[in-house]
Amino acid sequence: AGGLIEDKREAGLANLVAEMLQRGAGGMSSEEIARKFEGMGSRFSVNASKSYVSFDLQCLAENFVPSFELMLNILDKPEFPTAELDKLKKQVEDWIKADEDDLYKYTMQGALAALYPDTPVAYSSYGKVDDLKRFKTQDLRDFHKKHYVGSNIVVAIVGDFYTRELKDVLLQNLGRFAQGRPNDLKAFKLKDIKEPVEVALKKNREQAQIIYTARTFAANDAKIAPMAVATTILSGSMSSRLFKNLRAKDSLAYSTE
């Protein structure tokens, strides 16, 4: 349920839904949810990215069942209270402005927009301020109902458990989710880049950010591993060739990545 499944009209919606899940669910407020996790010595967090949304639960083995059930209540019964949504929108606006003030993030987003035009990769996971203002509670409910379904859920558990008991707990609790349809993540149809594209973004700064990037290979391509090695040699650390020349030798840059 990450940002890659959004269309242009939904830019930023996946992130909003993920952030709102723990701000009211199953008849509990965000404060009540936090107190319940804290009372069991458990930690719960939500992380939204372009590719997926992850829900991370850390707890004592003896408190796994109540902690796990609480987490599933959050995922299954979000309330998306309007007052909390209005607060979150203001926070996300601040995050968008912070990213625009971050020279690296701002420049990279411009480069991605040129590489992958008219795709979800071209815009920030937070969306745009104007789009945020347009989203209503029902938009979040519809997105959640469509994408937070059993066929899109993967569960990974590590700890001191008996496999059979753990299986029983999972079967009893995960059955609450409608099976739904898995998200269809098709490859983007991109036009060929036949000549170099230069993107110049103006910022009133003394520093400059230069990014050279290119489309490469699919994640399952055999050339990914040697490409990663070559990238590390070129720019991956303080011992890389770019760092040694641009920073250590010629003092032309603060860093290279």
PDB file of N, CA and C in Angstrom, residues 94-151:
ATOM      1  N   ASP A  94       4.487  20.936   6.535  1.00  0.00           N
ATOM      2  CA  ASP A  94       5.803  21.299   7.078  1.00  0.00           C
ATOM      3  C   ASP A  94       6.880  20.348   6.555  1.00  0.00           C
ATOM      4  N   TRP A  95       6.555  19.057   6.448  1.00  0.00           N
ATOM      5  CA  TRP A  95       7.523  18.078   5.937  1.00  0.00           C
ATOM      6  C   TRP A  95       7.848  18.368   4.477  1.00  0.00           C
ATOM      7  N   ILE A  96       6.836  18.749   3.705  1.00  0.00           N
ATOM      8  CA  ILE A  96       7.049  19.078   2.291  1.00  0.00           C
ATOM      9  C   ILE A  96       7.977  20.284   2.170  1.00  0.00           C
ATOM     10  N   LYS A  97       7.722  21.309   2.981  1.00  0.00           N
ATOM     11  CA  LYS A  97       8.560  22.512   2.943  1.00  0.00           C
ATOM     12  C   LYS A  97       9.987  22.197   3.384  1.00  0.00           C
ATOM     13  N   ALA A  98      10.120  21.306   4.383  1.00  0.00           N
ATOM     14  CA  ALA A  98      11.456  20.920   4.854  1.00  0.00           C
ATOM     15  C   ALA A  98      12.235  20.211   3.748  1.00  0.00           C
ATOM     16  N   ASP A  99      11.544  19.337   2.996  1.00  0.00           N
ATOM     17  CA  ASP A  99      12.203  18.643   1.891  1.00  0.00           C
ATOM     18  C   ASP A  99      12.593  19.619   0.788  1.00  0.00           C
ATOM     19  N   GLU A 100      11.765  20.630   0.567  1.00  0.00           N
ATOM     20  CA  GLU A 100      12.089  21.623  -0.457  1.00  0.00           C
ATOM     21  C   GLU A 100      13.284  22.476  -0.041  1.00  0.00           C
ATOM     22  N   ASP A 101      13.499  22.610   1.268  1.00  0.00           N
ATOM     23  CA  ASP A 101      14.644  23.359   1.763  1.00  0.00           C
ATOM     24  C   ASP A 101      15.908  22.502   1.834  1.00  0.00           C
ATOM     25  N   ASP A 102      15.726  21.182   1.742  1.00  0.00           N
ATOM     26  CA  ASP A 102      16.860  20.257   1.748  1.00  0.00           C
ATOM     27  C   ASP A 102      17.394  20.173   0.321  1.00  0.00           C
ATOM     28  N   LEU A 103      18.579  20.680   0.112  1.00  0.00           N
ATOM     29  CA  LEU A 103      19.111  20.809  -1.247  1.00  0.00           C
ATOM     30  C   LEU A 103      19.214  19.463  -1.959  1.00  0.00           C
ATOM     31  N   TYR A 104      19.669  18.432  -1.238  1.00  0.00           N
ATOM     32  CA  TYR A 104      19.810  17.117  -1.866  1.00  0.00           C
ATOM     33  C   TYR A 104      18.444  16.552  -2.257  1.00  0.00           C
ATOM     34  N   LYS A 105      17.486  16.549  -1.330  1.00  0.00           N
ATOM     35  CA  LYS A 105      16.166  15.983  -1.611  1.00  0.00           C
ATOM     36  C   LYS A 105      15.463  16.739  -2.731  1.00  0.00           C
ATOM     37  N   TYR A 106      15.595  18.059  -2.703  1.00  0.00           N
ATOM     38  CA  TYR A 106      14.945  18.900  -3.716  1.00  0.00           C
ATOM     39  C   TYR A 106      15.506  18.605  -5.108  1.00  0.00           C
ATOM     40  N   THR A 107      16.828  18.491  -5.188  1.00  0.00           N
ATOM     41  CA  THR A 107      17.470  18.234  -6.475  1.00  0.00           C
ATOM     42  C   THR A 107      17.173  16.822  -6.967  1.00  0.00           C
ATOM     43  N   MET A 108      17.224  15.846  -6.057  1.00  0.00           N
ATOM     44  CA  MET A 108      16.947  14.467  -6.439  1.00  0.00           C
ATOM     45  C   MET A 108      15.519  14.302  -6.953  1.00  0.00           C
ATOM     46  N   GLN A 109      14.560  14.977  -6.306  1.00  0.00           N
ATOM     47  CA  GLN A 109      13.178  14.879  -6.766  1.00  0.00           C
ATOM     48  C   GLN A 109      13.026  15.458  -8.169  1.00  0.00           C
ATOM     49  N   GLY A 110      13.764  16.521  -8.448  1.00  0.00           N
ATOM     50  CA  GLY A 110      13.742  17.084  -9.795  1.00  0.00           C
ATOM     51  C   GLY A 110      14.328  16.125 -10.823  1.00  0.00           C
ATOM     52  N   ALA A 111      15.392  15.424 -10.434  1.00  0.00           N
ATOM     53  CA  ALA A 111      16.013  14.454 -11.335  1.00  0.00           C
ATOM     54  C   ALA A 111      15.084  13.273 -11.593  1.00  0.00           C
ATOM     55  N   LEU A 112      14.414  12.794 -10.551  1.00  0.00           N
ATOM     56  CA  LEU A 112      13.493  11.666 -10.701  1.00  0.00           C
ATOM     57  C   LEU A 112      12.297  12.037 -11.580  1.00  0.00           C
ATOM     58  N   ALA A 113      11.845  13.275 -11.452  1.00  0.00           N
ATOM     59  CA  ALA A 113      10.720  13.735 -12.280  1.00  0.00           C
ATOM     60  C   ALA A 113      11.092  13.728 -13.763  1.00  0.00           C
ATOM     61  N   ALA A 114      12.361  13.994 -14.059  1.00  0.00           N
ATOM     62  CA  ALA A 114      12.821  13.977 -15.448  1.00  0.00           C
ATOM     63  C   ALA A 114      13.033  12.546 -15.946  1.00  0.00           C
ATOM     64  N   LEU A 115      13.486  11.666 -15.042  1.00  0.00           N
ATOM     65  CA  LEU A 115      13.742  10.274 -15.423  1.00  0.00           C
ATOM     66  C   LEU A 115      12.453   9.475 -15.593  1.00  0.00           C
ATOM     67  N   TYR A 116      11.492   9.732 -14.686  1.00  0.00           N
ATOM     68  CA  TYR A 116      10.259   8.933 -14.662  1.00  0.00           C
ATOM     69  C   TYR A 116       9.025   9.833 -14.712  1.00  0.00           C
ATOM     70  N   PRO A 117       8.863  10.597 -15.781  1.00  0.00           N
ATOM     71  CA  PRO A 117       7.723  11.525 -15.866  1.00  0.00           C
ATOM     72  C   PRO A 117       6.384  10.783 -15.867  1.00  0.00           C
ATOM     73  N   ASP A 118       5.376  11.413 -15.277  1.00  0.00           N
ATOM     74  CA  ASP A 118       4.018  10.869 -15.269  1.00  0.00           C
ATOM     75  C   ASP A 118       3.921   9.515 -14.574  1.00  0.00           C
ATOM     76  N   THR A 119       4.777   9.287 -13.580  1.00  0.00           N
ATOM     77  CA  THR A 119       4.693   8.084 -12.744  1.00  0.00           C
ATOM     78  C   THR A 119       4.745   8.527 -11.277  1.00  0.00           C
ATOM     79  N   PRO A 120       4.363   7.659 -10.341  1.00  0.00           N
ATOM     80  CA  PRO A 120       4.445   8.029  -8.924  1.00  0.00           C
ATOM     81  C   PRO A 120       5.860   8.344  -8.439  1.00  0.00           C
ATOM     82  N   VAL A 121       6.870   7.849  -9.148  1.00  0.00           N
ATOM     83  CA  VAL A 121       8.254   8.128  -8.756  1.00  0.00           C
ATOM     84  C   VAL A 121       8.579   9.608  -8.953  1.00  0.00           C
ATOM     85  N   ALA A 122       7.842  10.271  -9.823  1.00  0.00           N
ATOM     86  CA  ALA A 122       8.143  11.655 -10.183  1.00  0.00           C
ATOM     87  C   ALA A 122       7.792  12.656  -9.096  1.00  0.00           C
ATOM     88  N   TYR A 123       6.996  12.247  -8.115  1.00  0.00           N
ATOM     89  CA  TYR A 123       6.613  13.199  -7.071  1.00  0.00           C
ATOM     90  C   TYR A 123       6.913  12.653  -5.679  1.00  0.00           C
ATOM     91  N   SER A 124       6.943  13.540  -4.732  1.00  0.00           N
ATOM     92  CA  SER A 124       7.264  13.187  -3.348  1.00  0.00           C
ATOM     93  C   SER A 124       6.212  12.261  -2.752  1.00  0.00           C
ATOM     94  N   SER A 125       6.631  11.400  -1.818  1.00  0.00           N
ATOM     95  CA  SER A 125       5.689  10.525  -1.106  1.00  0.00           C
ATOM     96  C   SER A 125       4.650  11.335  -0.339  1.00  0.00           C
ATOM     97  N   TYR A 126       5.013  12.568  -0.005  1.00  0.00           N
ATOM     98  CA  TYR A 126       4.082  13.426   0.733  1.00  0.00           C
ATOM     99  C   TYR A 126       3.052  14.078  -0.181  1.00  0.00           C
ATOM    100  N   GLY A 127       3.263  14.012  -1.496  1.00  0.00           N
ATOM    101  CA  GLY A 127       2.356  14.683  -2.416  1.00  0.00           C
ATOM    102  C   GLY A 127       2.651  16.170  -2.487  1.00  0.00           C
ATOM    103  N   LYS A 128       1.638  16.959  -2.857  1.00  0.00           N
ATOM    104  CA  LYS A 128       1.763  18.409  -2.932  1.00  0.00           C
ATOM    105  C   LYS A 128       0.769  19.062  -1.982  1.00  0.00           C
ATOM    106  N   VAL A 129       1.088  20.257  -1.548  1.00  0.00           N
ATOM    107  CA  VAL A 129       0.249  20.953  -0.566  1.00  0.00           C
ATOM    108  C   VAL A 129      -1.181  21.102  -1.067  1.00  0.00           C
ATOM    109  N   ASP A 130      -1.343  21.484  -2.328  1.00  0.00           N
ATOM    110  CA  ASP A 130      -2.704  21.665  -2.878  1.00  0.00           C
ATOM    111  C   ASP A 130      -3.498  20.364  -2.871  1.00  0.00           C
ATOM    112  N   ASP A 131      -2.814  19.236  -3.147  1.00  0.00           N
ATOM    113  CA  ASP A 131      -3.493  17.938  -3.137  1.00  0.00           C
ATOM    114  C   ASP A 131      -3.914  17.560  -1.720  1.00  0.00           C
ATOM    115  N   LEU A 132      -3.074  17.860  -0.755  1.00  0.00           N
ATOM    116  CA  LEU A 132      -3.383  17.539   0.643  1.00  0.00           C
ATOM    117  C   LEU A 132      -4.690  18.190   1.078  1.00  0.00           C
ATOM    118  N   LYS A 133      -4.855  19.438   0.699  1.00  0.00           N
ATOM    119  CA  LYS A 133      -6.049  20.180   1.102  1.00  0.00           C
ATOM    120  C   LYS A 133      -7.319  19.559   0.519  1.00  0.00           C
ATOM    121  N   ARG A 134      -7.181  18.886  -0.605  1.00  0.00           N
ATOM    122  CA  ARG A 134      -8.334  18.314  -1.294  1.00  0.00           C
ATOM    123  C   ARG A 134      -8.822  17.009  -0.660  1.00  0.00           C
ATOM    124  N   PHE A 135      -7.921  16.262  -0.007  1.00  0.00           N
ATOM    125  CA  PHE A 135      -8.294  14.953   0.528  1.00  0.00           C
ATOM    126  C   PHE A 135      -9.249  15.070   1.712  1.00  0.00           C
ATOM    127  N   LYS A 136     -10.288  14.240   1.695  1.00  0.00           N
ATOM    128  CA  LYS A 136     -11.263  14.170   2.780  1.00  0.00           C
ATOM    129  C   LYS A 136     -11.166  12.803   3.467  1.00  0.00           C
ATOM    130  N   THR A 137     -11.835  12.681   4.609  1.00  0.00           N
ATOM    131  CA  THR A 137     -11.822  11.430   5.359  1.00  0.00           C
ATOM    132  C   THR A 137     -12.260  10.250   4.495  1.00  0.00           C
ATOM    133  N   GLN A 138     -13.272  10.456   3.648  1.00  0.00           N
ATOM    134  CA  GLN A 138     -13.774   9.353   2.820  1.00  0.00           C
ATOM    135  C   GLN A 138     -12.723   8.871   1.829  1.00  0.00           C
ATOM    136  N   ASP A 139     -11.873   9.766   1.356  1.00  0.00           N
ATOM    137  CA  ASP A 139     -10.801   9.360   0.447  1.00  0.00           C
ATOM    138  C   ASP A 139      -9.869   8.364   1.139  1.00  0.00           C
ATOM    139  N   LEU A 140      -9.572   8.635   2.412  1.00  0.00           N
ATOM    140  CA  LEU A 140      -8.705   7.736   3.175  1.00  0.00           C
ATOM    141  C   LEU A 140      -9.401   6.395   3.423  1.00  0.00           C
ATOM    142  N   ARG A 141     -10.689   6.446   3.735  1.00  0.00           N
ATOM    143  CA  ARG A 141     -11.444   5.208   3.966  1.00  0.00           C
ATOM    144  C   ARG A 141     -11.461   4.336   2.705  1.00  0.00           C
ATOM    145  N   ASP A 142     -11.701   4.964   1.562  1.00  0.00           N
ATOM    146  CA  ASP A 142     -11.766   4.214   0.304  1.00  0.00           C
ATOM    147  C   ASP A 142     -10.417   3.575  -0.028  1.00  0.00           C
ATOM    148  N   PHE A 143      -9.341   4.328   0.169  1.00  0.00           N
ATOM    149  CA  PHE A 143      -7.995   3.816  -0.107  1.00  0.00           C
ATOM    150  C   PHE A 143      -7.695   2.638   0.809  1.00  0.00           C
ATOM    151  N   HIS A 144      -8.016   2.784   2.089  1.00  0.00           N
ATOM    152  CA  HIS A 144      -7.766   1.724   3.069  1.00  0.00           C
ATOM    153  C   HIS A 144      -8.557   0.465   2.723  1.00  0.00           C
ATOM    154  N   LYS A 145      -9.816   0.619   2.389  1.00  0.00           N
ATOM    155  CA  LYS A 145     -10.664  -0.526   2.078  1.00  0.00           C
ATOM    156  C   LYS A 145     -10.155  -1.289   0.852  1.00  0.00           C
ATOM    157  N   LYS A 146      -9.632  -0.573  -0.101  1.00  0.00           N
ATOM    158  CA  LYS A 146      -9.178  -1.196  -1.348  1.00  0.00           C
ATOM    159  C   LYS A 146      -7.830  -1.895  -1.197  1.00  0.00           C
ATOM    160  N   HIS A 147      -6.918  -1.300  -0.453  1.00  0.00           N
ATOM    161  CA  HIS A 147      -5.532  -1.785  -0.453  1.00  0.00           C
ATOM    162  C   HIS A 147      -5.110  -2.531   0.820  1.00  0.00           C
ATOM    163  N   TYR A 148      -5.745  -2.261   1.951  1.00  0.00           N
ATOM    164  CA  TYR A 148      -5.358  -2.948   3.186  1.00  0.00           C
ATOM    165  C   TYR A 148      -6.191  -4.224   3.321  1.00  0.00           C
ATOM    166  N   VAL A 149      -5.857  -5.201   2.488  1.00  0.00           N
ATOM    167  CA  VAL A 149      -6.604  -6.460   2.418  1.00  0.00           C
ATOM    168  C   VAL A 149      -5.646  -7.632   2.568  1.00  0.00           C
ATOM    169  N   GLY A 150      -6.213  -8.799   2.834  1.00  0.00           N
ATOM    170  CA  GLY A 150      -5.401  -9.973   3.106  1.00  0.00           C
ATOM    171  C   GLY A 150      -4.418 -10.327   2.006  1.00  0.00           C
ATOM    172  N   SER A 151      -4.803 -10.151   0.755  1.00  0.00           N
ATOM    173  CA  SER A 151      -3.931 -10.536  -0.358  1.00  0.00           C
ATOM    174  C   SER A 151      -2.727  -9.618  -0.517  1.00  0.00           C
TER     175      SER A 151
END
